[in-house]
Amino acid sequence: MSTRRASRSSQPSSVAGMSDEQISDLLSKLRQLIPQLRTNYTDKVSASKLLQETCNYIRSLHREVDDLSDQISQLLASTDRDSDQAAIIRSLLL
Amino acid sequence: MSSSSGPAAAAAVAAAAAEDSHRKKRRKIEADDAEETSRGRKTAGAGVGETTWRSLAQQRLYYTRLVEALSRSRRSSSASSAEAQDAASASASASASSPPSSGAGEVRGIADRVLATAAKGRSRWSRAILASRLRMSRLGKHHKKARAPTGRGRLKKKPPPQPALEGGARKRRLPAVERRVKVLGRLVPGCRGISMSSVLEETSDYIAALEMQVRAMTVLTQLLSGAQQQLPPTTTTTSGGQIGSGSGSGSG
């Protein structure tokens, strides 16, 4: 398994324990998941940029989940004023 | 996927799953669940034993479990607060409904736990979430469950790019890719200090799962806010009076 050291474009071959092909396979698979990078598939995206966008995307997803949890907890708490409302909501949900 | 912490993590997942299944009221959901899992396994993606987070069935299943868990926690919290009220009835504290402290954190924790359980122990991040919750609940039962260590709050600083640091300060210049993968490993739970390929595999699964979580919680939020708007506002000033009198109809 000889790694090509000549190519220094975007995937450095000096990464421990992984072949270039394996890396680029996983990276292309990852790229399909990031909505920002999925559209302009013609352009080449460097591995570093792809990973950076992945980190940003995960952080934004975390933020979204946090916001939604906030809203849900507020909505659930505000309906506790009255047991009737809570019962109706419960019957709607389940 | 390395299964170094297999038995312990599997026990954690089994415990969580057992706890969930013991409290299920509808057997039908269990039957559906068996169907979904088998269907999920058949249509698994490239990775071994990956869950199909994109299927609508998976999302519905998660949604149902999430709603069950939320209503369970509300019932238990309202029961405990009712007990507290009875105990403190002597004091003239008129706080009728006290929302649980850090309710958003609680909801987030429940959502993460249900999500991790849905992975059925097939991914490292899901095992890490469940294991960390077990650890925290063991540390202090009454201590508010801190969020799973996803490193959200800490990661405000980005690693400096350091394009060409030729000075002798760093003997070994980590390639940019490796550095970024390390950062990624800190974002995904339970992915610190594992091989690059594992991090990338876990990341794809984790992102798909997070997206599904967002979709399901969005649906729940819309449902709850819709229900709120349509319900007639009840007057809380009248003590024990007519409930749901519908006097304030058509409020926007």
CSV table of C-alpha atoms in Angstrom, one decimal:
chain,number,residue,atom,x,y,z
A,1,MET,CA,0.0,0.0,0.0
A,2,SER,CA,2.0,2.9,-1.2
A,3,THR,CA,0.6,6.3,-0.5
A,4,ARG,CA,1.2,9.0,-3.0
A,5,ARG,CA,3.3,11.6,-1.4
A,6,ALA,CA,3.4,13.7,-4.5
A,7,SER,CA,-0.1,15.0,-4.1
A,8,ARG,CA,-0.2,17.8,-1.6
A,9,SER,CA,-3.4,19.3,-2.7
A,10,SER,CA,-6.0,18.9,-0.1
A,11,GLN,CA,-5.5,15.5,1.5
A,12,PRO,CA,-2.2,15.2,3.1
A,13,SER,CA,-0.9,11.7,2.9
A,14,SER,CA,0.9,12.0,6.1
A,15,VAL,CA,-2.2,11.2,8.2
A,16,ALA,CA,-1.6,8.3,10.5
A,17,GLY,CA,-3.0,4.9,9.6
A,18,MET,CA,-5.3,5.8,6.8
A,19,SER,CA,-5.1,5.7,3.0
A,20,ASP,CA,-6.0,8.7,0.9
A,21,GLU,CA,-8.8,6.8,-0.7
A,22,GLN,CA,-10.3,5.9,2.6
A,23,ILE,CA,-10.2,9.5,3.8
A,24,SER,CA,-11.6,10.9,0.6
A,25,ASP,CA,-14.4,8.3,0.7
A,26,LEU,CA,-15.4,9.3,4.2
A,27,LEU,CA,-15.1,13.0,3.4
A,28,SER,CA,-17.2,12.8,0.3
A,29,LYS,CA,-19.8,10.9,2.3
A,30,LEU,CA,-19.7,13.6,4.9
A,31,ARG,CA,-20.0,16.2,2.3
A,32,GLN,CA,-23.3,14.9,1.2
A,33,LEU,CA,-24.6,15.6,4.7
A,34,ILE,CA,-23.7,19.2,4.9
A,35,PRO,CA,-26.4,21.2,3.3
A,36,GLN,CA,-24.2,24.1,2.4
A,37,LEU,CA,-21.7,22.1,0.5
A,38,ARG,CA,-24.1,19.7,-1.1
A,39,THR,CA,-25.5,22.2,-3.7
A,40,ASN,CA,-22.3,23.3,-5.4
A,41,TYR,CA,-21.0,19.9,-6.0
A,42,THR,CA,-19.0,21.0,-9.0
A,43,ASP,CA,-16.5,22.9,-7.0
A,44,LYS,CA,-13.9,21.1,-5.1
A,45,VAL,CA,-13.9,21.6,-1.4
A,46,SER,CA,-10.7,21.2,0.5
A,47,ALA,CA,-10.8,18.6,3.3
A,48,SER,CA,-10.0,21.3,5.9
A,49,LYS,CA,-12.9,23.5,4.8
A,50,LEU,CA,-15.2,20.5,4.7
A,51,LEU,CA,-14.4,19.6,8.3
A,52,GLN,CA,-14.7,23.2,9.4
A,53,GLU,CA,-18.1,23.4,7.8
A,54,THR,CA,-19.0,20.1,9.5
A,55,CYS,CA,-18.1,21.5,12.9
A,56,ASN,CA,-20.1,24.6,12.2
A,57,TYR,CA,-23.1,22.6,11.1
A,58,ILE,CA,-23.0,20.4,14.2
A,59,ARG,CA,-22.8,23.5,16.4
A,60,SER,CA,-25.7,25.0,14.6
A,61,LEU,CA,-27.7,21.8,15.1
A,62,HIS,CA,-26.9,21.8,18.8
A,63,ARG,CA,-28.1,25.4,19.0
A,64,GLU,CA,-31.3,24.5,17.2
A,65,VAL,CA,-32.0,21.7,19.5
A,66,ASP,CA,-31.4,24.0,22.5
A,67,ASP,CA,-33.8,26.5,21.1
A,68,LEU,CA,-36.4,23.9,20.5
A,69,SER,CA,-36.0,22.5,24.0
A,70,ASP,CA,-36.4,26.0,25.3
A,71,GLN,CA,-39.6,26.5,23.4
A,72,ILE,CA,-41.0,23.1,24.4
A,73,SER,CA,-40.3,23.5,28.0
A,74,GLN,CA,-41.9,27.0,28.0
A,75,LEU,CA,-45.0,25.6,26.2
A,76,LEU,CA,-45.3,22.7,28.6
A,77,ALA,CA,-44.8,24.9,31.6
A,78,SER,CA,-47.3,27.5,30.5
A,79,THR,CA,-50.0,24.9,30.2
A,80,ASP,CA,-49.6,23.7,33.7
A,81,ARG,CA,-51.7,26.6,34.9
A,82,ASP,CA,-54.7,24.4,34.6
A,83,SER,CA,-55.1,20.7,34.8
A,84,ASP,CA,-57.7,20.8,32.1
A,85,GLN,CA,-55.4,22.3,29.5
A,86,ALA,CA,-52.7,19.8,30.4
A,87,ALA,CA,-55.1,16.9,30.0
A,88,ILE,CA,-56.2,18.2,26.6
A,89,ILE,CA,-52.7,18.6,25.4
A,90,ARG,CA,-51.8,15.2,26.7
A,91,SER,CA,-54.6,13.6,24.8
A,92,LEU,CA,-53.6,15.5,21.7
A,93,LEU,CA,-50.1,14.3,21.9
A,94,LEU,CA,-50.7,10.7,22.7
B,1,MET,CA,-16.4,0.2,14.9
B,2,SER,CA,-14.3,-0.6,18.0
B,3,SER,CA,-16.4,-2.1,20.8
B,4,SER,CA,-13.9,-1.7,23.6
B,5,SER,CA,-16.6,-0.6,26.0
B,6,GLY,CA,-19.1,-2.9,24.6
B,7,PRO,CA,-20.5,-4.8,27.5
B,8,ALA,CA,-20.8,-1.9,29.9
B,9,ALA,CA,-22.3,0.3,27.2
B,10,ALA,CA,-24.6,-2.4,26.1
B,11,ALA,CA,-25.8,-2.8,29.7
B,12,ALA,CA,-26.4,0.9,29.9
B,13,VAL,CA,-28.5,0.8,26.7
B,14,ALA,CA,-30.3,-2.2,27.9
B,15,ALA,CA,-31.1,-0.6,31.2
B,16,ALA,CA,-32.4,2.5,29.5
B,17,ALA,CA,-34.3,0.5,27.0
B,18,ALA,CA,-35.8,-1.7,29.7
B,19,GLU,CA,-36.8,1.3,31.7
B,20,ASP,CA,-38.6,2.6,28.7
B,21,SER,CA,-40.3,-0.7,27.8
B,22,HIS,CA,-41.5,-1.3,31.3
B,23,ARG,CA,-43.5,1.9,31.2
B,24,LYS,CA,-45.0,1.5,27.8
B,25,LYS,CA,-48.7,1.4,27.9
B,26,ARG,CA,-49.3,0.4,24.4
B,27,ARG,CA,-48.1,-3.0,23.2
B,28,LYS,CA,-48.7,-2.0,19.6
B,29,ILE,CA,-45.8,0.4,19.8
B,30,GLU,CA,-43.5,-2.5,20.7
B,31,ALA,CA,-44.7,-4.4,17.8
B,32,ASP,CA,-44.2,-1.4,15.5
B,33,ASP,CA,-40.8,-0.9,17.0
B,34,ALA,CA,-39.8,-4.5,16.1
B,35,GLU,CA,-40.9,-3.9,12.6
B,36,GLU,CA,-39.0,-0.6,12.4
B,37,THR,CA,-35.8,-2.1,13.7
B,38,SER,CA,-35.9,-4.9,11.2
B,39,ARG,CA,-36.7,-2.6,8.4
B,40,GLY,CA,-34.0,-0.3,9.5
B,41,ARG,CA,-31.4,-3.1,9.5
B,42,LYS,CA,-32.4,-4.2,6.1
B,43,THR,CA,-32.0,-0.7,4.6
B,44,ALA,CA,-28.9,0.1,6.5
B,45,GLY,CA,-26.4,2.4,4.7
B,46,ALA,CA,-22.8,1.8,4.0
B,47,GLY,CA,-21.8,1.6,7.7
B,48,VAL,CA,-22.3,-1.6,9.6
B,49,GLY,CA,-25.5,-1.5,11.7
B,50,GLU,CA,-26.3,2.1,11.0
B,51,THR,CA,-29.7,3.4,11.8
B,52,THR,CA,-31.7,5.0,9.0
B,53,TRP,CA,-32.4,8.4,10.5
B,54,ARG,CA,-33.9,9.7,7.4
B,55,SER,CA,-36.9,7.5,7.3
B,56,LEU,CA,-40.2,9.0,8.3
B,57,ALA,CA,-41.0,5.9,10.3
B,58,GLN,CA,-37.9,6.4,12.5
B,59,GLN,CA,-38.9,10.0,13.0
B,60,ARG,CA,-42.4,9.1,14.1
B,61,LEU,CA,-41.0,6.5,16.4
B,62,TYR,CA,-38.7,9.0,18.0
B,63,TYR,CA,-41.5,11.5,18.3
B,64,THR,CA,-43.7,9.1,20.1
B,65,ARG,CA,-41.0,8.0,22.5
B,66,LEU,CA,-40.1,11.6,23.1
B,67,VAL,CA,-43.7,12.6,23.9
B,68,GLU,CA,-44.0,9.7,26.2
B,69,ALA,CA,-40.8,10.6,28.1
B,70,LEU,CA,-41.8,14.2,28.3
B,71,SER,CA,-45.3,13.4,29.7
B,72,ARG,CA,-43.8,11.0,32.1
B,73,SER,CA,-41.4,13.5,33.5
B,74,ARG,CA,-44.2,16.1,33.7
B,75,ARG,CA,-46.4,13.8,35.6
B,76,SER,CA,-43.6,12.9,38.0
B,77,SER,CA,-42.6,16.5,38.5
B,78,SER,CA,-46.1,17.7,39.0
B,79,ALA,CA,-46.7,14.9,41.5
B,80,SER,CA,-43.6,15.8,43.4
B,81,SER,CA,-44.4,19.5,43.3
B,82,ALA,CA,-47.9,18.7,44.5
B,83,GLU,CA,-46.4,16.9,47.5
B,84,ALA,CA,-44.2,19.8,48.2
B,85,GLN,CA,-47.2,22.1,48.1
B,86,ASP,CA,-49.1,19.9,50.6
B,87,ALA,CA,-46.1,19.9,52.8
B,88,ALA,CA,-45.7,23.6,52.6
B,89,SER,CA,-49.4,24.4,52.9
B,90,ALA,CA,-48.9,25.9,56.2
B,91,SER,CA,-46.8,28.7,54.8
B,92,ALA,CA,-48.8,31.2,52.8
B,93,SER,CA,-46.9,30.8,49.6
B,94,ALA,CA,-49.2,31.3,46.8
B,95,SER,CA,-47.1,30.1,44.0
B,96,ALA,CA,-49.5,27.7,42.4
B,97,SER,CA,-47.5,26.3,39.5
B,98,SER,CA,-43.8,26.5,39.8
B,99,PRO,CA,-42.1,25.5,36.6
B,100,PRO,CA,-39.2,23.1,37.1
B,101,SER,CA,-35.9,24.8,37.4
B,102,SER,CA,-33.9,24.7,34.1
B,103,GLY,CA,-36.8,23.2,32.3
B,104,ALA,CA,-35.1,23.6,28.9
B,105,GLY,CA,-32.1,21.6,30.1
B,106,GLU,CA,-34.4,18.9,31.3
B,107,VAL,CA,-36.2,18.7,27.9
B,108,ARG,CA,-32.8,18.7,26.1
B,109,GLY,CA,-31.6,15.9,28.3
B,110,ILE,CA,-34.7,13.8,27.7
B,111,ALA,CA,-34.5,14.4,24.0
B,112,ASP,CA,-30.9,13.4,23.9
B,113,ARG,CA,-31.6,10.3,25.9
B,114,VAL,CA,-34.4,9.2,23.7
B,115,LEU,CA,-32.3,9.9,20.7
B,116,ALA,CA,-29.4,7.8,22.0
B,117,THR,CA,-31.8,5.0,22.9
B,118,ALA,CA,-33.1,5.0,19.4
B,119,ALA,CA,-29.7,4.3,18.1
B,120,LYS,CA,-29.8,1.0,20.0
B,121,GLY,CA,-26.2,1.1,21.0
B,122,ARG,CA,-24.9,0.8,17.4
B,123,SER,CA,-23.0,4.1,17.5
B,124,ARG,CA,-20.3,5.3,19.8
B,125,TRP,CA,-21.9,8.7,20.4
B,126,SER,CA,-25.2,7.2,21.5
B,127,ARG,CA,-23.4,4.9,24.0
B,128,ALA,CA,-21.5,7.9,25.3
B,129,ILE,CA,-24.6,9.9,25.9
B,130,LEU,CA,-26.3,7.2,27.8
B,131,ALA,CA,-23.2,6.3,29.8
B,132,SER,CA,-22.6,9.9,30.8
B,133,ARG,CA,-26.2,10.3,32.0
B,134,LEU,CA,-25.9,7.2,34.1
B,135,ARG,CA,-22.7,8.5,35.6
B,136,MET,CA,-24.3,11.8,36.4
B,137,SER,CA,-27.4,10.4,37.9
B,138,ARG,CA,-25.2,8.2,40.1
B,139,LEU,CA,-23.2,11.1,41.3
B,140,GLY,CA,-26.2,13.0,42.6
B,141,LYS,CA,-29.8,12.0,42.2
B,142,HIS,CA,-31.2,15.3,43.3
B,143,HIS,CA,-28.5,17.2,41.5
B,144,LYS,CA,-29.9,18.7,38.3
B,145,LYS,CA,-28.7,16.6,35.4
B,146,ALA,CA,-26.1,18.6,33.6
B,147,ARG,CA,-26.2,18.5,29.9
B,148,ALA,CA,-24.4,15.7,28.2
B,149,PRO,CA,-20.8,16.7,27.6
B,150,THR,CA,-21.1,17.7,24.0
B,151,GLY,CA,-18.8,20.6,24.6
B,152,ARG,CA,-21.2,23.1,23.3
B,153,GLY,CA,-20.6,25.9,25.7
B,154,ARG,CA,-16.9,25.6,25.6
B,155,LEU,CA,-16.3,25.7,22.0
B,156,LYS,CA,-16.5,29.3,21.4
B,157,LYS,CA,-13.0,29.6,20.3
B,158,LYS,CA,-11.9,28.2,17.0
B,159,PRO,CA,-8.5,26.6,16.8
B,160,PRO,CA,-6.1,29.2,15.3
B,161,PRO,CA,-5.4,28.4,11.6
B,162,GLN,CA,-1.6,28.7,11.9
B,163,PRO,CA,-0.9,28.5,8.2
B,164,ALA,CA,2.9,28.4,8.3
B,165,LEU,CA,4.3,28.4,11.8
B,166,GLU,CA,7.9,27.8,10.9
B,167,GLY,CA,9.3,28.8,14.3
B,168,GLY,CA,10.8,26.0,16.4
B,169,ALA,CA,7.9,26.3,18.8
B,170,ARG,CA,6.1,23.2,17.4
B,171,LYS,CA,8.1,20.2,16.6
B,172,ARG,CA,5.3,18.4,14.9
B,173,ARG,CA,2.9,20.4,12.7
B,174,LEU,CA,-0.3,18.6,12.7
B,175,PRO,CA,-1.8,18.7,9.3
B,176,ALA,CA,-4.9,20.9,9.1
B,177,VAL,CA,-7.1,17.9,8.5
B,178,GLU,CA,-6.1,16.1,11.6
B,179,ARG,CA,-6.6,19.2,13.7
B,180,ARG,CA,-10.0,19.7,12.4
B,181,VAL,CA,-10.9,16.1,13.0
B,182,LYS,CA,-9.8,16.5,16.6
B,183,VAL,CA,-12.1,19.4,17.0
B,184,LEU,CA,-14.9,17.4,15.4
B,185,GLY,CA,-14.2,14.6,17.8
B,186,ARG,CA,-14.8,17.0,20.7
B,187,LEU,CA,-18.2,18.0,19.3
B,188,VAL,CA,-19.5,14.5,18.8
B,189,PRO,CA,-20.0,12.8,22.2
B,190,GLY,CA,-17.6,10.1,23.1
B,191,CYS,CA,-15.4,10.7,20.1
B,192,ARG,CA,-12.2,12.0,21.7
B,193,GLY,CA,-9.0,10.2,21.1
B,194,ILE,CA,-10.3,7.7,18.5
B,195,SER,CA,-9.1,7.1,15.1
B,196,MET,CA,-9.9,9.5,12.3
B,197,SER,CA,-12.0,7.1,10.4
B,198,SER,CA,-14.1,6.4,13.4
B,199,VAL,CA,-14.6,10.1,14.0
B,200,LEU,CA,-15.8,10.6,10.5
B,201,GLU,CA,-18.1,7.6,10.6
B,202,GLU,CA,-19.6,8.7,13.9
B,203,THR,CA,-20.0,12.2,12.6
B,204,SER,CA,-22.1,11.2,9.7
B,205,ASP,CA,-24.4,9.1,11.9
B,206,TYR,CA,-24.5,11.8,14.5
B,207,ILE,CA,-25.5,14.5,12.0
B,208,ALA,CA,-28.3,12.4,10.6
B,209,ALA,CA,-29.6,11.7,14.0
B,210,LEU,CA,-29.4,15.4,15.1
B,211,GLU,CA,-31.3,16.4,12.0
B,212,MET,CA,-34.0,13.9,12.8
B,213,GLN,CA,-34.1,15.2,16.3
B,214,VAL,CA,-34.6,18.7,15.1
B,215,ARG,CA,-37.4,17.7,12.7
B,216,ALA,CA,-39.3,15.8,15.4
B,217,MET,CA,-38.9,18.5,18.0
B,218,THR,CA,-40.1,21.1,15.5
B,219,VAL,CA,-43.2,19.1,14.9
B,220,LEU,CA,-43.8,18.9,18.6
B,221,THR,CA,-43.2,22.6,19.1
B,222,GLN,CA,-45.7,23.4,16.4
B,223,LEU,CA,-48.3,21.1,17.8
B,224,LEU,CA,-47.9,22.5,21.3
B,225,SER,CA,-48.1,26.1,20.2
B,226,GLY,CA,-51.0,25.3,18.0
B,227,ALA,CA,-52.8,23.6,20.8
B,228,GLN,CA,-52.1,26.6,23.0
B,229,GLN,CA,-53.6,29.1,20.6
B,230,GLN,CA,-56.8,27.1,20.0
B,231,LEU,CA,-57.6,26.3,23.5
B,232,PRO,CA,-59.9,28.9,25.1
B,233,PRO,CA,-58.0,30.9,27.7
B,234,THR,CA,-59.1,29.9,31.2
B,235,THR,CA,-59.4,32.6,33.8
B,236,THR,CA,-57.3,31.8,36.7
B,237,THR,CA,-58.6,34.6,38.9
B,238,THR,CA,-61.8,32.7,39.7
B,239,SER,CA,-60.9,30.0,42.1
B,240,GLY,CA,-62.3,26.7,41.0
B,241,GLY,CA,-64.8,28.3,38.8
B,242,GLN,CA,-65.8,27.4,35.4
B,243,ILE,CA,-63.0,26.0,33.6
B,244,GLY,CA,-62.8,26.4,29.8
B,245,SER,CA,-65.8,28.6,29.7
B,246,GLY,CA,-64.9,29.7,26.3
B,247,SER,CA,-65.6,33.3,27.0
B,248,GLY,CA,-62.4,34.5,25.4
B,249,SER,CA,-63.0,32.9,22.1
B,250,GLY,CA,-61.2,33.7,18.9
B,251,SER,CA,-58.1,35.1,20.5
B,252,GLY,CA,-55.4,35.6,18.0
